[in-house]
mmCIF file of C-alpha atoms in Angstrom:
data_model
loop_
_atom_site.group_PDB
_atom_site.id
_atom_site.type_symbol
_atom_site.label_atom_id
_atom_site.label_comp_id
_atom_site.label_asym_id
_atom_site.label_seq_id
_atom_site.Cartn_x
_atom_site.Cartn_y
_atom_site.Cartn_z
ATOM 1 C CA UNK A 1 -0.080 0.205 -0.086
ATOM 2 C CA UNK A 2 1.130 3.424 -0.450
ATOM 3 C CA UNK A 3 1.251 5.067 2.869
ATOM 4 C CA UNK A 4 0.548 8.765 3.269
ATOM 5 C CA UNK A 5 -0.582 11.344 5.888
ATOM 6 C CA UNK A 6 -3.252 13.348 6.116
ATOM 7 C CA UNK A 7 -3.267 16.408 8.436
ATOM 8 C CA UNK A 8 -7.007 16.007 9.170
ATOM 9 C CA UNK A 9 -7.269 12.174 9.099
ATOM 10 C CA UNK A 10 -3.922 11.089 9.861
ATOM 11 C CA UNK A 11 -2.346 8.185 8.185
ATOM 12 C CA UNK A 12 -3.511 6.916 5.084
ATOM 13 C CA UNK A 13 -2.968 3.395 3.462
ATOM 14 C CA UNK A 14 -3.956 3.250 -0.219
ATOM 15 C CA UNK A 15 -3.571 0.094 -2.084
ATOM 16 C CA UNK A 16 -1.045 -0.101 -4.782
ATOM 17 C CA UNK A 17 -0.273 -2.443 -7.739
ATOM 18 C CA UNK A 18 3.766 -2.333 -6.765
ATOM 19 C CA UNK A 19 5.882 -5.077 -7.511
ATOM 20 C CA UNK A 20 6.809 -7.119 -4.510
ATOM 21 C CA UNK A 21 8.033 -10.725 -3.341
ATOM 22 C CA UNK A 22 5.675 -12.900 -1.761
ATOM 23 C CA UNK A 23 8.631 -15.268 -0.736
ATOM 24 C CA UNK A 24 8.084 -17.997 -3.317
ATOM 25 C CA UNK A 25 10.930 -18.994 -5.590
ATOM 26 C CA UNK A 26 8.244 -20.397 -8.021
ATOM 27 C CA UNK A 27 6.408 -17.304 -8.650
ATOM 28 C CA UNK A 28 7.541 -14.255 -10.752
ATOM 29 C CA UNK A 29 6.790 -10.826 -11.441
ATOM 30 C CA UNK A 30 4.972 -10.396 -8.019
ATOM 31 C CA UNK A 31 2.514 -7.864 -7.508
ATOM 32 C CA UNK A 32 0.531 -6.098 -4.790
ATOM 33 C CA UNK A 33 -3.249 -6.749 -5.173
ATOM 34 C CA UNK A 34 -5.944 -5.545 -2.763
ATOM 35 C CA UNK A 35 -3.313 -4.782 0.047
ATOM 36 C CA UNK A 36 -1.262 -8.183 -0.219
ATOM 37 C CA UNK A 37 1.607 -9.394 -2.300
ATOM 38 C CA UNK A 38 0.317 -12.015 -4.889
ATOM 39 C CA UNK A 39 2.324 -14.360 -6.640
ATOM 40 C CA UNK A 40 2.790 -13.964 -10.520
ATOM 41 C CA UNK A 41 3.424 -16.707 -13.292
ATOM 42 C CA UNK A 42 5.430 -19.641 -12.580
ATOM 43 C CA UNK A 43 8.996 -19.686 -14.093
ATOM 44 C CA UNK A 44 10.061 -21.680 -16.929
ATOM 45 C CA UNK A 45 12.226 -24.171 -15.314
ATOM 46 C CA UNK A 46 12.650 -26.189 -18.578
ATOM 47 C CA UNK A 47 16.641 -26.757 -19.256
ATOM 48 C CA UNK A 48 15.702 -28.179 -22.547
ATOM 49 C CA UNK A 49 17.645 -31.252 -21.496
ATOM 50 C CA UNK A 50 15.890 -34.336 -21.569
ATOM 51 C CA UNK A 51 18.215 -36.223 -19.093
ATOM 52 C CA UNK A 52 16.901 -34.198 -16.493
ATOM 53 C CA UNK A 53 13.462 -33.911 -14.554
ATOM 54 C CA UNK A 54 12.543 -30.285 -14.175
ATOM 55 C CA UNK A 55 10.408 -28.893 -11.270
ATOM 56 C CA UNK A 56 10.266 -26.138 -8.994
ATOM 57 C CA UNK A 57 10.973 -25.727 -5.118
ATOM 58 C CA UNK A 58 9.460 -23.003 -3.497
ATOM 59 C CA UNK A 59 12.589 -22.341 -1.398
ATOM 60 C CA UNK A 60 15.181 -22.976 -4.069
ATOM 61 C CA UNK A 61 13.442 -22.090 -7.197
ATOM 62 C CA UNK A 62 14.056 -24.219 -10.461
ATOM 63 C CA UNK A 63 15.448 -27.590 -9.872
ATOM 64 C CA UNK A 64 17.044 -30.060 -12.466
ATOM 65 C CA UNK A 65 17.685 -33.723 -11.237
ATOM 66 C CA UNK A 66 19.616 -36.277 -13.331
ATOM 67 C CA UNK A 67 17.422 -39.034 -14.576
ATOM 68 C CA UNK A 68 17.457 -42.599 -16.585
ATOM 69 C CA UNK A 69 15.422 -41.770 -19.559
ATOM 70 C CA UNK A 70 15.726 -43.422 -22.631
ATOM 71 C CA UNK A 71 17.392 -40.984 -25.261
ATOM 72 C CA UNK A 72 18.960 -40.756 -28.811
ATOM 73 C CA UNK A 73 22.638 -39.945 -28.774
ATOM 74 C CA UNK A 74 22.471 -39.163 -32.592
ATOM 75 C CA UNK A 75 24.796 -42.109 -33.102
ATOM 76 C CA UNK A 76 23.318 -44.399 -35.672
ATOM 77 C CA UNK A 77 26.118 -46.837 -34.350
ATOM 78 C CA UNK A 78 24.542 -47.127 -30.553
ATOM 79 C CA UNK A 79 21.445 -48.868 -29.652
ATOM 80 C CA UNK A 80 19.322 -48.366 -26.221
ATOM 81 C CA UNK A 81 20.739 -45.087 -25.452
ATOM 82 C CA UNK A 82 19.881 -43.931 -21.900
ATOM 83 C CA UNK A 83 20.355 -40.990 -19.921
ATOM 84 C CA UNK A 84 23.097 -41.017 -17.138
ATOM 85 C CA UNK A 85 24.605 -38.157 -15.097
ATOM 86 C CA UNK A 86 22.352 -35.387 -17.155
ATOM 87 C CA UNK A 87 23.755 -36.634 -20.462
ATOM 88 C CA UNK A 88 22.601 -38.973 -23.211
ATOM 89 C CA UNK A 89 24.962 -42.168 -23.434
ATOM 90 C CA UNK A 90 24.915 -44.435 -26.129
ATOM 91 C CA UNK A 91 24.411 -48.051 -25.268
ATOM 92 C CA UNK A 92 25.563 -51.193 -27.469
ATOM 93 C CA UNK A 93 26.835 -51.376 -31.004
ATOM 94 C CA UNK A 94 24.036 -52.891 -33.371
ATOM 95 C CA UNK A 95 24.645 -56.269 -34.842
ATOM 96 C CA UNK A 96 25.581 -55.110 -38.735
ATOM 97 C CA UNK A 97 26.697 -58.780 -39.654
ATOM 98 C CA UNK A 98 24.404 -59.419 -42.561
ATOM 99 C CA UNK A 99 25.940 -63.267 -43.021
ATOM 100 C CA UNK A 100 26.963 -62.214 -46.487
ATOM 101 C CA UNK A 101 30.978 -63.051 -46.997
ATOM 102 C CA UNK A 102 30.461 -61.095 -50.216
ATOM 103 C CA UNK A 103 29.931 -57.880 -48.388
ATOM 104 C CA UNK A 104 32.232 -55.859 -45.765
ATOM 105 C CA UNK A 105 29.945 -54.868 -42.894
ATOM 106 C CA UNK A 106 30.499 -51.766 -40.804
ATOM 107 C CA UNK A 107 28.571 -49.009 -39.120
ATOM 108 C CA UNK A 108 28.457 -45.455 -40.064
ATOM 109 C CA UNK A 109 27.475 -42.943 -37.386
ATOM 110 C CA UNK A 110 24.947 -41.034 -39.620
ATOM 111 C CA UNK A 111 23.422 -44.056 -41.741
ATOM 112 C CA UNK A 112 23.948 -46.896 -38.981
ATOM 113 C CA UNK A 113 24.741 -50.310 -40.572
ATOM 114 C CA UNK A 114 26.624 -50.315 -43.936
ATOM 115 C CA UNK A 115 27.126 -53.345 -46.337
ATOM 116 C CA UNK A 116 29.630 -52.822 -49.089
ATOM 117 C CA UNK A 117 30.357 -55.399 -51.737
ATOM 118 C CA UNK A 118 33.756 -56.724 -51.854
ATOM 119 C CA UNK A 119 35.863 -59.004 -54.158
ATOM 120 C CA UNK A 120 36.760 -61.598 -51.821
ATOM 121 C CA UNK A 121 37.582 -65.207 -52.315
ATOM 122 C CA UNK A 122 34.614 -67.717 -51.735
ATOM 123 C CA UNK A 123 33.126 -70.729 -52.707
ATOM 124 C CA UNK A 124 30.097 -70.707 -54.851
ATOM 125 C CA UNK A 125 29.284 -74.692 -54.323
ATOM 126 C CA UNK A 126 29.827 -75.765 -57.773
ATOM 127 C CA UNK A 127 32.824 -78.229 -58.009
ATOM 128 C CA UNK A 128 32.940 -77.213 -61.658
ATOM 129 C CA UNK A 129 34.327 -73.735 -60.902
ATOM 130 C CA UNK A 130 37.563 -72.734 -59.800
ATOM 131 C CA UNK A 131 38.844 -69.292 -58.184
ATOM 132 C CA UNK A 132 35.369 -68.235 -57.364
ATOM 133 C CA UNK A 133 35.167 -64.567 -56.155
ATOM 134 C CA UNK A 134 32.643 -61.912 -54.636
ATOM 135 C CA UNK A 135 30.927 -59.618 -57.447
ATOM 136 C CA UNK A 136 27.988 -57.150 -56.434
ATOM 137 C CA UNK A 137 27.615 -58.836 -53.241
ATOM 138 C CA UNK A 138 27.420 -62.549 -54.662
ATOM 139 C CA UNK A 139 29.582 -64.962 -55.037
ATOM 140 C CA UNK A 140 30.387 -65.845 -58.803
ATOM 141 C CA UNK A 141 31.987 -68.906 -60.214
ATOM 142 C CA UNK A 142 35.374 -68.855 -61.911
ATOM 143 C CA UNK A 143 36.985 -70.802 -64.631
ATOM 144 C CA UNK A 144 36.058 -74.450 -65.226
ATOM 145 C CA UNK A 145 38.923 -77.076 -63.736
ATOM 146 C CA UNK A 146 41.256 -78.720 -66.228
ATOM 147 C CA UNK A 147 39.836 -82.361 -65.738
ATOM 148 C CA UNK A 148 42.090 -84.126 -68.406
ATOM 149 C CA UNK A 149 43.940 -86.617 -66.494
ATOM 150 C CA UNK A 150 45.949 -87.008 -69.725
ATOM 151 C CA UNK A 151 44.670 -90.745 -70.060
ATOM 152 C CA UNK A 152 43.285 -91.599 -73.335
ATOM 153 C CA UNK A 153 41.762 -94.372 -71.920
ATOM 154 C CA UNK A 154 39.068 -92.258 -70.016
ATOM 155 C CA UNK A 155 36.318 -89.731 -71.122
ATOM 156 C CA UNK A 156 37.378 -86.795 -69.068
ATOM 157 C CA UNK A 157 33.835 -84.657 -68.137
ATOM 158 C CA UNK A 158 33.255 -81.999 -65.888
ATOM 159 C CA UNK A 159 31.366 -83.054 -63.162
ATOM 160 C CA UNK A 160 31.799 -86.811 -63.621
ATOM 161 C CA UNK A 161 33.936 -89.337 -62.600
ATOM 162 C CA UNK A 162 36.793 -90.667 -64.953
ATOM 163 C CA UNK A 163 35.373 -93.565 -66.741
#
């Protein structure tokens, strides 16, 4: 209130809307109203960190408590990311093995699992090919084996025993 003194009436107390402090740290812009201090709006306690639980304590103000929430650390080469000590921590690496010997498996932090074609030696399962190699992600048979046993008394054929 605005205090004054009138020579005829004495002390006068007129309510005002001056700024004040209601003693609650969870209110802002407190103002006088009807002769009392009234708390204003609550402060914005959001620290924009998903790894803290934000609240307001009337004595302390904004409080940010670390949590263990699931999060995304932005690295495609981690799984099951969780908050720890107020930060997002990446979990285990993903299993990028595509069970294809003709690809080289790796992990790219932005893309995740990557399977690049290679030219490794392989076995296409056909006994009538040799020097098999990977091409375009698949095992491709090489040249036919030389089945000539240098015996004129046998018929040499690929895929058959010498007769």
